[in-house]
Coordinates of C-alpha atoms in Angstrom, one line a residue:
Chain A
M1 CA 19.9 -6.4 24.0
S2 CA 19.0 -9.4 21.9
G3 CA 20.5 -9.9 18.5
Y4 CA 17.2 -9.2 16.8
M5 CA 16.7 -5.9 18.6
S6 CA 20.2 -4.7 17.9
G7 CA 19.8 -5.6 14.3
V8 CA 16.6 -3.6 14.0
L9 CA 18.2 -0.7 15.8
A10 CA 21.2 -0.7 13.5
V11 CA 18.9 -0.7 10.4
L12 CA 16.8 2.1 11.9
L13 CA 19.8 4.3 12.6
I14 CA 21.3 3.7 9.1
N15 CA 17.9 4.5 7.6
M16 CA 17.9 7.7 9.6
V17 CA 21.3 8.8 8.3
I18 CA 20.3 8.1 4.8
A19 CA 16.9 9.9 5.4
Y20 CA 18.9 13.0 6.5
S21 CA 20.9 12.9 3.3
V22 CA 17.7 13.4 1.4
F23 CA 16.2 15.8 4.0
L24 CA 18.9 18.4 3.5
P25 CA 18.2 19.1 -0.2
A26 CA 14.4 18.7 0.5
A27 CA 14.7 21.4 3.2
A28 CA 16.1 23.7 0.6
G29 CA 13.3 22.9 -1.8
L30 CA 15.1 20.2 -3.9
L31 CA 13.5 16.8 -4.4
N32 CA 16.2 14.2 -4.5
L33 CA 15.1 10.8 -5.7
G34 CA 18.8 9.7 -6.0
A35 CA 19.6 8.6 -2.5
A36 CA 20.7 5.2 -3.8
G37 CA 23.4 6.8 -5.9
F38 CA 25.2 8.4 -2.9
V39 CA 24.7 5.4 -0.8
L40 CA 26.3 3.2 -3.4
I41 CA 29.2 5.6 -3.8
G42 CA 29.8 5.7 -0.1
G43 CA 29.3 2.0 0.4
Y44 CA 31.7 0.9 -2.4
T45 CA 34.3 3.6 -1.4
A46 CA 34.4 2.6 2.2
G47 CA 34.0 -1.2 1.5
G48 CA 36.8 -0.9 -1.1
L49 CA 39.1 0.9 1.4
T50 CA 38.6 -1.6 4.2
S51 CA 38.6 -4.8 2.2
R52 CA 41.0 -4.0 -0.7
A53 CA 43.4 -1.4 0.9
G54 CA 43.2 -2.6 4.5
W55 CA 42.1 0.8 6.0
P56 CA 40.6 0.9 9.5
L57 CA 36.8 1.5 9.7
V58 CA 36.5 5.1 10.9
P59 CA 38.8 6.8 8.4
A60 CA 37.1 4.8 5.6
I61 CA 33.7 6.0 6.7
L62 CA 34.9 9.6 6.7
V63 CA 36.6 9.3 3.3
A64 CA 33.4 7.7 1.9
G65 CA 31.4 10.7 3.1
L66 CA 34.0 13.1 1.7
F67 CA 34.1 11.4 -1.7
A68 CA 30.3 11.3 -2.0
G69 CA 30.2 14.9 -1.0
V70 CA 32.6 15.8 -3.8
V71 CA 30.5 13.9 -6.3
A72 CA 27.4 15.7 -5.0
F73 CA 29.1 19.1 -5.3
V74 CA 30.2 18.4 -8.9
L75 CA 26.8 17.0 -9.8
A76 CA 24.9 19.9 -8.1
F77 CA 25.7 22.4 -10.8
P78 CA 24.1 20.5 -13.8
I79 CA 21.3 19.1 -11.6
L80 CA 20.3 22.5 -10.4
R81 CA 19.7 23.5 -14.0
T82 CA 16.6 21.3 -13.8
R83 CA 13.5 21.9 -11.8
G84 CA 10.4 20.1 -10.5
V85 CA 9.6 16.9 -12.2
Y86 CA 12.8 17.2 -14.3
M87 CA 14.9 17.3 -11.1
V88 CA 13.2 14.2 -9.7
L89 CA 13.9 12.4 -12.9
A90 CA 17.5 13.6 -13.2
T91 CA 18.5 12.5 -9.6
F92 CA 16.8 9.2 -10.2
A93 CA 18.7 8.7 -13.5
F94 CA 21.9 9.6 -11.7
A95 CA 21.4 6.9 -9.1
E96 CA 20.8 4.3 -11.9
V97 CA 23.9 5.4 -13.8
V98 CA 26.0 5.0 -10.6
G99 CA 24.5 1.5 -10.2
G100 CA 25.4 0.7 -13.8
I101 CA 29.0 1.9 -13.3
Y102 CA 29.6 -0.2 -10.2
L103 CA 28.1 -3.2 -11.9
N104 CA 30.9 -2.9 -14.5
I105 CA 33.9 -2.5 -12.1
P106 CA 35.2 -6.0 -11.7
S107 CA 37.8 -5.1 -9.1
L108 CA 34.9 -4.1 -6.7
G109 CA 33.1 -7.3 -7.3
G110 CA 31.0 -6.3 -10.3
A111 CA 27.7 -8.2 -10.5
T112 CA 28.5 -10.6 -7.7
G113 CA 28.8 -7.7 -5.2
L114 CA 31.5 -6.6 -2.7
S115 CA 32.0 -8.6 0.5
V116 CA 33.9 -7.0 3.4
S117 CA 35.1 -8.6 6.6
T118 CA 35.2 -5.4 8.8
Y119 CA 32.0 -5.2 10.8
A120 CA 30.4 -2.0 12.0
G121 CA 28.2 -2.7 15.0
L122 CA 26.2 -0.4 17.2
P123 CA 29.3 1.1 19.0
V124 CA 30.2 2.7 15.6
I125 CA 26.7 3.3 14.3
I126 CA 25.2 5.0 17.3
P127 CA 27.9 7.8 17.7
T128 CA 27.9 8.3 13.9
T129 CA 24.1 8.8 13.8
V130 CA 24.2 11.1 16.8
C131 CA 26.9 13.2 15.1
V132 CA 24.8 13.3 11.9
V133 CA 21.6 14.4 13.6
A134 CA 23.5 17.0 15.7
F135 CA 25.1 18.3 12.5
V136 CA 21.8 18.7 10.7
A137 CA 20.1 20.3 13.7
W138 CA 23.1 22.7 14.0
L139 CA 23.0 23.4 10.3
L140 CA 19.3 24.4 10.4
S141 CA 20.0 26.8 13.3
T142 CA 22.6 28.7 11.3
R143 CA 22.0 31.5 8.8
L144 CA 22.4 28.9 6.0
G145 CA 19.6 26.9 7.6
L146 CA 17.4 30.0 7.6
A147 CA 18.3 30.6 3.9
M148 CA 17.4 26.9 3.1
R149 CA 14.0 27.4 4.8
A150 CA 13.4 30.5 2.7
A151 CA 14.4 28.7 -0.5
H152 CA 12.1 25.8 0.4
D153 CA 9.1 28.1 1.0
D154 CA 9.5 30.4 -2.0
E155 CA 12.5 30.6 -4.3
N156 CA 11.6 33.9 -5.9
V157 CA 10.9 35.8 -2.7
S158 CA 14.1 34.5 -1.1
L159 CA 16.0 35.8 -4.2
L160 CA 14.4 39.2 -3.7
F161 CA 15.5 39.2 -0.1
G162 CA 19.1 38.7 -1.2
V163 CA 19.5 35.0 -0.5
N164 CA 22.3 33.5 -2.7
L165 CA 20.0 30.8 -3.9
R166 CA 22.5 28.8 -5.9
M167 CA 25.0 28.8 -3.1
V168 CA 22.4 27.6 -0.6
Q169 CA 21.1 24.9 -2.8
V170 CA 24.5 23.6 -3.9
A171 CA 25.5 23.6 -0.2
A172 CA 22.4 21.6 0.8
F173 CA 22.8 19.1 -2.0
T174 CA 26.5 18.6 -1.3
A175 CA 26.0 18.1 2.5
G176 CA 23.1 15.7 1.7
G177 CA 25.4 13.7 -0.7
A178 CA 28.1 13.5 2.0
L179 CA 25.6 12.1 4.5
G180 CA 24.3 9.6 2.0
G181 CA 27.9 8.4 1.5
I182 CA 28.3 8.0 5.3
G183 CA 25.0 6.1 5.4
G184 CA 26.3 3.8 2.6
A185 CA 29.6 3.2 4.4
L186 CA 27.7 2.2 7.6
L187 CA 25.3 0.0 5.5
V188 CA 28.1 -2.0 3.8
H189 CA 29.9 -2.7 7.1
Q190 CA 26.7 -3.6 9.0
F191 CA 25.8 -6.3 6.4
N192 CA 29.4 -7.1 5.4
F193 CA 28.2 -7.0 1.8
I194 CA 27.0 -4.5 -0.9
D195 CA 25.9 -5.0 -4.4
V196 CA 23.9 -2.9 -6.9
Q197 CA 20.7 -4.8 -5.9
T198 CA 21.1 -3.6 -2.3
T199 CA 19.7 -0.3 -3.5
G200 CA 17.0 -1.2 -6.0
V201 CA 14.6 1.1 -7.7
L202 CA 12.4 1.2 -4.6
F203 CA 15.2 2.1 -2.3
S204 CA 15.4 5.8 -3.3
I205 CA 11.6 6.0 -3.3
Y206 CA 11.3 4.7 0.3
V207 CA 14.0 7.1 1.5
L208 CA 12.2 10.1 -0.1
L209 CA 9.0 8.8 1.5
Y210 CA 10.6 8.7 5.0
V211 CA 11.5 12.4 4.6
L212 CA 8.3 13.7 3.0
I213 CA 6.1 11.7 5.4
G214 CA 8.2 12.8 8.4
G215 CA 8.0 16.4 7.2
T216 CA 10.6 18.7 5.7
Q217 CA 10.1 21.7 7.9
T218 CA 12.1 20.7 11.0
A219 CA 15.0 18.4 11.7
W220 CA 12.6 16.1 13.5
G221 CA 10.9 15.1 10.3
P222 CA 13.3 12.4 8.9
F223 CA 13.8 11.1 12.4
A224 CA 10.1 10.5 12.8
G225 CA 9.7 9.2 9.3
A226 CA 12.5 6.7 9.5
L227 CA 11.3 5.6 13.0
F228 CA 7.7 5.2 11.8
F229 CA 8.6 3.2 8.7
T230 CA 11.2 1.0 10.3
V231 CA 9.4 0.2 13.5
V232 CA 5.8 -0.2 12.2
P233 CA 6.7 -3.0 9.7
E234 CA 8.7 -4.7 12.3
I235 CA 5.8 -4.6 14.8
L236 CA 3.4 -5.9 12.1
R237 CA 5.9 -8.7 11.3
T238 CA 6.1 -9.7 15.0
M239 CA 2.3 -9.7 15.2
S240 CA 2.1 -12.0 12.2
K241 CA 4.5 -14.4 13.9
L242 CA 2.7 -14.4 17.3
D243 CA -0.8 -15.0 16.2
P244 CA -1.7 -17.4 13.3
S245 CA -4.8 -15.4 12.5
M246 CA -2.5 -12.4 11.7
K247 CA -0.5 -14.4 9.2
F248 CA -1.7 -12.2 6.3
L249 CA 0.4 -9.4 7.8
E250 CA 3.6 -11.2 6.9
A251 CA 3.4 -10.2 3.2
G252 CA 0.7 -7.6 3.7
R253 CA 2.6 -5.2 6.0
F254 CA 3.8 -3.2 3.0
I255 CA 0.2 -2.7 2.0
V256 CA -0.4 -1.2 5.4
F257 CA 2.7 1.0 4.8
G258 CA 1.4 2.2 1.4
I259 CA -2.1 2.9 2.8
A260 CA -0.4 4.9 5.6
V261 CA 1.5 6.9 3.1
V262 CA -1.6 7.8 1.1
L263 CA -3.6 8.6 4.3
I264 CA -0.9 10.7 5.9
M265 CA -0.6 12.8 2.7
V266 CA -4.4 13.3 2.9
V267 CA -4.5 14.3 6.6
R268 CA -1.0 15.9 7.1
P269 CA 0.3 17.0 3.7
E270 CA 3.3 18.8 5.2
G271 CA 4.4 15.6 7.0
L272 CA 3.9 14.2 10.5
I273 CA 6.1 16.7 12.3
T274 CA 5.5 20.3 11.3
R275 CA 6.7 23.6 12.7
T276 CA 3.2 24.4 14.0
L277 CA 3.1 21.0 15.8
I278 CA 6.4 21.7 17.6
E279 CA 5.3 25.2 18.5
K280 CA 2.0 23.8 19.9
V281 CA 3.8 21.1 21.9
Q282 CA 6.2 23.7 23.2
G283 CA 3.3 26.1 24.1
S284 CA 1.4 23.4 26.1
L285 CA 4.6 22.4 27.9
R286 CA 5.2 26.0 28.8
R287 CA 1.6 26.4 30.0
L288 CA 2.0 23.2 32.0
A289 CA 5.1 24.5 33.6
A290 CA 3.4 27.9 34.4
R291 CA 0.5 26.1 36.1
E292 CA 3.0 24.1 38.1
T293 CA 4.8 27.2 39.4
A294 CA 1.4 28.9 40.1
A295 CA 0.3 25.9 42.1
Chain B
M1 CA 21.2 -10.0 -40.9
Q2 CA 22.1 -10.1 -37.2
S3 CA 21.7 -6.3 -36.9
A4 CA 18.4 -6.4 -39.0
Q5 CA 17.0 -8.8 -36.4
Q6 CA 18.3 -6.5 -33.6
L7 CA 16.6 -3.6 -35.3
I8 CA 13.3 -5.5 -35.3
N9 CA 13.7 -6.6 -31.7
G10 CA 14.4 -3.0 -30.7
L11 CA 11.4 -1.7 -32.5
M12 CA 9.2 -4.4 -30.9
L13 CA 10.4 -3.6 -27.4
G14 CA 10.0 0.1 -28.3
G15 CA 6.4 -0.5 -29.3
I16 CA 5.5 -1.5 -25.7
L17 CA 7.7 1.2 -24.2
A18 CA 5.9 3.8 -26.4
F19 CA 2.6 2.8 -25.0
V20 CA 3.7 3.3 -21.4
A21 CA 5.5 6.5 -22.4
V22 CA 2.3 7.9 -23.9
A23 CA 0.5 7.1 -20.6
F24 CA 3.2 9.0 -18.6
T25 CA 3.2 11.9 -21.0
L26 CA -0.6 12.4 -20.9
T27 CA -0.8 12.8 -17.1
I28 CA 2.2 15.1 -17.1
G29 CA 1.0 17.1 -20.1
M30 CA -2.6 17.5 -18.8
L31 CA -2.2 17.6 -15.1
N32 CA 1.5 18.3 -14.5
F33 CA 1.6 15.2 -12.4
L34 CA 4.4 12.5 -12.6
N35 CA 2.2 9.4 -12.1
F36 CA 4.3 6.7 -10.5
T37 CA 1.3 4.3 -10.3
I38 CA 1.6 3.6 -14.0
P39 CA 4.1 0.7 -13.5
A40 CA 1.6 -0.7 -10.9
L41 CA -1.3 -0.6 -13.3
F42 CA 0.9 -2.2 -16.0
M43 CA 1.8 -5.0 -13.7
L44 CA -1.7 -5.3 -12.2
A45 CA -3.4 -5.8 -15.6
A46 CA -0.8 -8.4 -16.7
M47 CA -1.1 -10.4 -13.4
V48 CA -4.9 -10.3 -13.4
T49 CA -4.9 -11.6 -17.0
W50 CA -2.6 -14.4 -16.0
A51 CA -4.5 -15.3 -12.8
L52 CA -7.9 -15.5 -14.6
S53 CA -6.7 -17.3 -17.7
A54 CA -4.3 -19.8 -16.1
S55 CA -5.7 -22.9 -14.4
G56 CA -4.0 -23.9 -11.1
E57 CA -4.1 -23.6 -7.4
H58 CA -3.9 -19.9 -7.0
I59 CA -6.7 -17.5 -6.1
F60 CA -9.1 -16.5 -8.9
A61 CA -7.9 -19.4 -11.1
L62 CA -11.0 -19.3 -13.3
G63 CA -9.5 -20.6 -16.5
L64 CA -11.2 -18.0 -18.6
P65 CA -10.3 -17.6 -22.3
W66 CA -7.5 -15.1 -22.8
Y67 CA -9.6 -12.4 -24.3
A68 CA -12.1 -12.4 -21.4
A69 CA -9.2 -12.4 -18.9
A70 CA -7.5 -9.5 -20.7
A71 CA -10.7 -7.5 -20.8
I72 CA -11.2 -8.0 -17.0
G73 CA -7.5 -7.1 -16.5
I74 CA -8.0 -3.8 -18.4
A75 CA -11.2 -3.0 -16.4
V76 CA -9.5 -3.7 -13.1
A77 CA -6.6 -1.4 -14.0
M78 CA -9.1 1.4 -15.1
V79 CA -11.0 1.1 -11.8
A80 CA -7.7 1.2 -9.9
S81 CA -6.7 4.3 -11.8
L82 CA -10.0 6.0 -10.8
I83 CA -9.3 5.1 -7.1
I84 CA -5.8 6.6 -7.5
E85 CA -7.3 9.8 -9.0
R86 CA -9.6 10.1 -6.0
F87 CA -6.8 10.0 -3.4
T88 CA -4.0 11.7 -5.3
Y89 CA -5.1 14.4 -7.7
R90 CA -8.8 15.2 -6.8
Y91 CA -8.7 15.0 -3.0
L92 CA -5.6 17.0 -2.6
K93 CA -6.6 19.5 -5.1
A94 CA -9.9 20.1 -3.5
H95 CA -8.4 20.5 0.0
Y96 CA -5.2 22.4 -0.6
G97 CA -5.7 24.4 -3.7
D98 CA -3.4 23.6 -6.6
A99 CA -2.2 20.2 -5.8
T100 CA 0.6 20.4 -8.3
E101 CA 2.3 23.0 -6.2
H102 CA 3.4 20.3 -3.8
A103 CA 5.1 17.0 -4.0
L104 CA 1.9 15.5 -2.6
P105 CA 0.4 13.7 -5.6
L106 CA 3.9 12.3 -6.4
V107 CA 4.2 10.9 -2.9
S108 CA 0.6 9.6 -2.8
S109 CA 1.2 7.9 -6.2
L110 CA 4.4 6.3 -4.8
G111 CA 2.2 5.0 -1.9
F112 CA -0.2 3.5 -4.4
L113 CA 2.7 1.9 -6.2
I114 CA 3.7 0.1 -3.0
I115 CA 0.1 -0.9 -2.2
F116 CA -0.7 -2.5 -5.6
E117 CA 2.7 -4.3 -5.9
H118 CA 2.3 -5.9 -2.4
A119 CA -1.4 -6.6 -2.9
V120 CA -0.5 -8.6 -5.9
I121 CA 2.4 -10.4 -4.1
T122 CA 0.1 -11.2 -1.2
L123 CA -2.5 -12.7 -3.5
W124 CA -0.3 -14.6 -6.0
G125 CA 3.2 -14.6 -4.6
S126 CA 6.3 -13.1 -6.2
D127 CA 7.3 -16.0 -8.5
P128 CA 7.4 -15.5 -12.3
Q129 CA 4.4 -17.1 -14.0
R130 CA 3.9 -18.3 -17.5
L131 CA 1.3 -16.6 -19.6
E132 CA 0.2 -19.0 -22.3
L133 CA -1.4 -17.8 -25.5
P134 CA -3.1 -19.9 -28.2
F135 CA -1.2 -18.1 -31.0
R136 CA 2.1 -17.9 -29.2
D137 CA 4.1 -19.7 -31.9
M138 CA 2.6 -17.6 -34.7
D139 CA 5.7 -15.4 -35.1
L140 CA 6.1 -14.1 -38.6
H141 CA 9.1 -15.5 -40.5
F142 CA 10.3 -13.8 -43.6
A143 CA 13.8 -13.6 -45.1
G144 CA 15.2 -15.3 -42.0
L145 CA 13.8 -12.6 -39.7
I146 CA 11.4 -13.2 -36.8
V147 CA 8.7 -10.8 -35.9
G148 CA 6.5 -11.5 -32.9
I149 CA 2.8 -11.0 -33.6
P150 CA 2.0 -9.5 -30.1
H151 CA 4.8 -7.0 -30.7
L152 CA 3.7 -6.0 -34.1
F153 CA 0.1 -5.7 -32.9
S154 CA 1.2 -3.5 -29.9
L155 CA 3.2 -1.1 -32.1
G156 CA 0.2 -0.8 -34.5
L157 CA -2.2 -0.4 -31.7
A158 CA -0.1 2.2 -30.0
I159 CA 0.1 4.3 -33.1
T160 CA -3.6 4.0 -33.8
L161 CA -4.6 4.9 -30.3
V162 CA -2.3 7.9 -30.2
W163 CA -3.7 9.0 -33.5
V164 CA -7.3 8.7 -32.1
L165 CA -6.2 10.5 -28.9
S166 CA -4.7 13.4 -30.6
W167 CA -7.7 13.7 -32.9
L168 CA -10.0 13.6 -29.9
L169 CA -7.9 16.2 -28.1
K170 CA -8.2 18.5 -31.1
R171 CA -11.8 18.0 -32.1
S172 CA -14.0 16.8 -29.3
S173 CA -15.4 18.9 -26.5
I174 CA -13.8 16.8 -23.8
G175 CA -10.5 17.3 -25.7
R176 CA -11.0 21.1 -25.7
A177 CA -11.8 21.0 -22.0
L178 CA -8.7 18.9 -21.3
R179 CA -6.5 21.3 -23.3
A180 CA -8.0 24.2 -21.3
I181 CA -7.2 22.4 -18.0
A182 CA -3.6 21.7 -19.2
E183 CA -3.3 25.4 -20.0
N184 CA -4.6 26.7 -16.7
P185 CA -6.9 24.8 -14.4
D186 CA -8.2 27.9 -12.6
A187 CA -9.1 29.7 -15.8
A188 CA -10.7 26.6 -17.1
T189 CA -12.9 26.4 -14.0
L190 CA -13.9 30.1 -14.5
M191 CA -14.8 29.3 -18.2
G192 CA -17.2 26.7 -17.0
V193 CA -15.1 23.5 -17.5
E194 CA -16.1 21.0 -14.9
V195 CA -12.5 20.1 -13.9
A196 CA -13.6 17.4 -11.3
R197 CA -15.6 15.6 -14.0
I198 CA -13.0 15.9 -16.8
V199 CA -9.9 14.9 -14.9
P200 CA -11.0 11.3 -14.3
V201 CA -11.0 10.9 -18.1
V202 CA -7.2 11.3 -18.1
F203 CA -6.9 8.7 -15.4
L204 CA -9.2 6.3 -17.3
V205 CA -7.1 6.7 -20.4
T206 CA -3.9 6.3 -18.5
G207 CA -5.2 3.1 -16.8
M208 CA -6.3 1.7 -20.2
L209 CA -3.0 2.4 -21.9
S210 CA -0.9 1.0 -19.1
A211 CA -3.1 -2.1 -18.8
L212 CA -3.0 -2.7 -22.6
A213 CA 0.8 -2.3 -22.5
G214 CA 1.1 -4.7 -19.6
I215 CA -1.0 -7.4 -21.1
L216 CA 0.8 -7.1 -24.5
Y217 CA 4.1 -7.3 -22.7
G218 CA 3.0 -10.4 -20.9
F219 CA 1.8 -12.0 -24.1
S220 CA 5.0 -11.0 -25.9
Y221 CA 7.5 -12.4 -23.4
S222 CA 5.1 -15.2 -22.1
T223 CA 6.1 -14.4 -18.5
V224 CA 4.7 -12.1 -15.8
T225 CA 6.0 -11.2 -12.3
P226 CA 4.8 -8.6 -9.8
Y227 CA 8.0 -6.6 -10.7
I228 CA 7.6 -6.3 -14.5
G229 CA 6.3 -2.7 -14.2
D230 CA 9.4 -1.2 -12.6
A231 CA 11.9 -1.8 -15.3
V232 CA 9.5 -1.1 -18.2
A233 CA 8.3 2.2 -16.6
T234 CA 11.8 3.5 -16.0
D235 CA 12.7 2.9 -19.7
A236 CA 9.4 4.5 -20.7
I237 CA 10.2 7.6 -18.6
T238 CA 13.4 7.9 -20.5
G239 CA 11.4 7.7 -23.7
M240 CA 8.9 10.3 -22.5
V241 CA 11.7 12.7 -21.7
L242 CA 13.4 12.1 -25.1
G243 CA 10.2 13.0 -26.8
G244 CA 9.5 16.0 -24.6
L245 CA 7.1 16.0 -21.6
G246 CA 3.5 16.3 -22.7
N247 CA 4.1 15.4 -26.4
V248 CA 2.2 12.2 -27.3
W249 CA 3.9 11.7 -30.7
G250 CA 7.3 12.5 -29.1
A251 CA 6.6 9.8 -26.5
I252 CA 6.1 7.2 -29.3
V253 CA 9.3 8.2 -31.0
G254 CA 11.1 8.3 -27.7
G255 CA 9.8 4.9 -26.7
L256 CA 11.0 3.3 -30.0
L257 CA 14.4 5.0 -29.7
V258 CA 14.9 3.7 -26.1
G259 CA 13.9 0.2 -27.3
L260 CA 16.5 0.4 -30.1
I261 CA 19.3 1.7 -27.8
K262 CA 18.6 -1.0 -25.2
V263 CA 18.7 -3.9 -27.6
F264 CA 21.8 -2.6 -29.5
A265 CA 23.6 -1.9 -26.2
I266 CA 22.9 -5.3 -24.9
S267 CA 23.9 -7.1 -28.1
Q268 CA 27.1 -5.0 -28.4
F269 CA 28.4 -4.8 -24.9
G270 CA 26.4 -7.4 -22.9
A271 CA 23.6 -7.3 -20.4
E272 CA 25.5 -5.8 -17.6
I273 CA 26.1 -2.5 -19.4
E274 CA 22.3 -2.1 -20.0
K275 CA 21.7 0.6 -17.4
I276 CA 24.4 3.1 -18.5
P277 CA 23.2 4.0 -22.0
V278 CA 19.6 4.5 -21.2
W279 CA 20.0 6.3 -17.9
G280 CA 23.1 8.2 -19.0
L281 CA 21.0 9.4 -22.0
L282 CA 18.2 10.5 -19.7
L283 CA 20.6 12.4 -17.4
L284 CA 22.3 14.0 -20.4
I285 CA 19.0 15.0 -22.1
L286 CA 17.6 16.4 -18.8
I287 CA 20.6 18.6 -18.3
I288 CA 21.4 19.6 -21.9
R289 CA 18.0 19.7 -23.5
P290 CA 15.2 19.2 -21.0
T291 CA 12.5 20.0 -23.6
G292 CA 13.3 16.7 -25.5
I293 CA 14.3 16.2 -29.1
F294 CA 11.2 17.9 -30.5
G295 CA 11.8 21.2 -28.7
K296 CA 9.6 23.5 -26.8
S297 CA 7.1 22.4 -24.2
R298 CA 6.4 24.6 -21.2
L299 CA 4.6 21.8 -19.2
G300 CA 6.1 20.1 -16.2
R301 CA 8.5 22.8 -15.4
G302 CA 8.9 24.6 -12.1
K303 CA 6.4 22.4 -10.3
F304 CA 6.5 19.0 -8.8

């Protein structure tokens, strides 16, 4: 695999991990526009452990996830007091406060950012991503996953059916925060650098878009969303390099991205991958298999 | 003396934030929709004004006088706002019932934010540009204090416009229709309010307010970039929450307060601390008193 391809693949996988961190709360009906906050916490924790304390990479990633999860757990209780627009704003504000705090910790680099020498290549990133996806798929198949789905569809009705709504939402938010921390830990060791600018205002917005465009109904959603929005801009960029007449795509590929977002919301408001779509695909596969056996 | 000047600087920054905060609070109060395209409209108007008025190599360098360029900038932002209404609020509402039940308009408006920002970058690049004004040096000096004319003008204009707006909301028939829609869109439709014709008015006003704020910001600080909208909008959102969602006068007070807090925090603790007081305040208010400092408002709760 060429260096370019492995670079794109690494970014894609990290984006997927971070997308799953926003997906878990979203699957329980909570809009989290604060992905950047957990990514920064995980990135600075892991980066600090490997560069300042000399830890090996894998324990540092685990501790980063754990720490981000603890922060998410503590934060979940005040955040869950808010709803709707207020929750979007509160999570967004949280991410900015985290950025402001790390900007003022000189021992972690402050405004100049934190450089680390430990490198996380694909041999670390691929297994981590597989574990994260498997964890989310497993979580959705449990009773907790069912309760999350109920909370996503209708909070009041799920309360009436005896779902412990607060417990479910705190669990989803905490697990999401931990995944964000792991994503941040991978990010800092892939680029050997992290600063507050790594996750600007647009970062959390993009991650939320991956999830909502992909769809919050099934575990395939963030996978599809992150894939779509990492691969399509890369293809557009490659096209702009190959053909001089496509040069406008170099800067304009994000316009295409934005138009795609608006159109997908018009055509598929529940996201690209929905439960109905998966059932349809499974149904036609079954029919195909039945025809094969009949023939 | 130093702190008196800081007070003035804070109020002047707050005047522009108040404008944007009013734009945010209007769409939330009327349509229950957090309109993330406001920073894009803000930036679009300022960049169009710069491009049309400056002479140079860039596209649309017509060298128009500043007032003509500003008028076209405002018009462009208002048209853009109508396009946004077509694809966020109206389309989704028509097809999927109450659009505000979903995160859809929010997501679509984020899509438009990306489209406009990158359209401007594609046209004019991402470098900061100088926006020259004939009366740039006409700052008022008295008792050793400096007051910028564009700032003063923007604060005055914001208060006047909000006064006109709240009067129109109370007295005019469009205002009555808008208040009915804010109360309950379905009931308003049953009562004969043509929701599809009234809602664009909110977007026109939003576009106009954001555009005015963007152009005044450009004139005040003499610099425009494709990114000016982001920072201003986030501060304005804090101002809006401080004043209470849907409360136009609250948005003005909130915007001014945020301007003051920002300026004093920077002068006391340095630029690097800037994010913590504003965002910490927002987080605190949302958790402790989500209705803002002026109390009760039932709008914007429970829905995206």
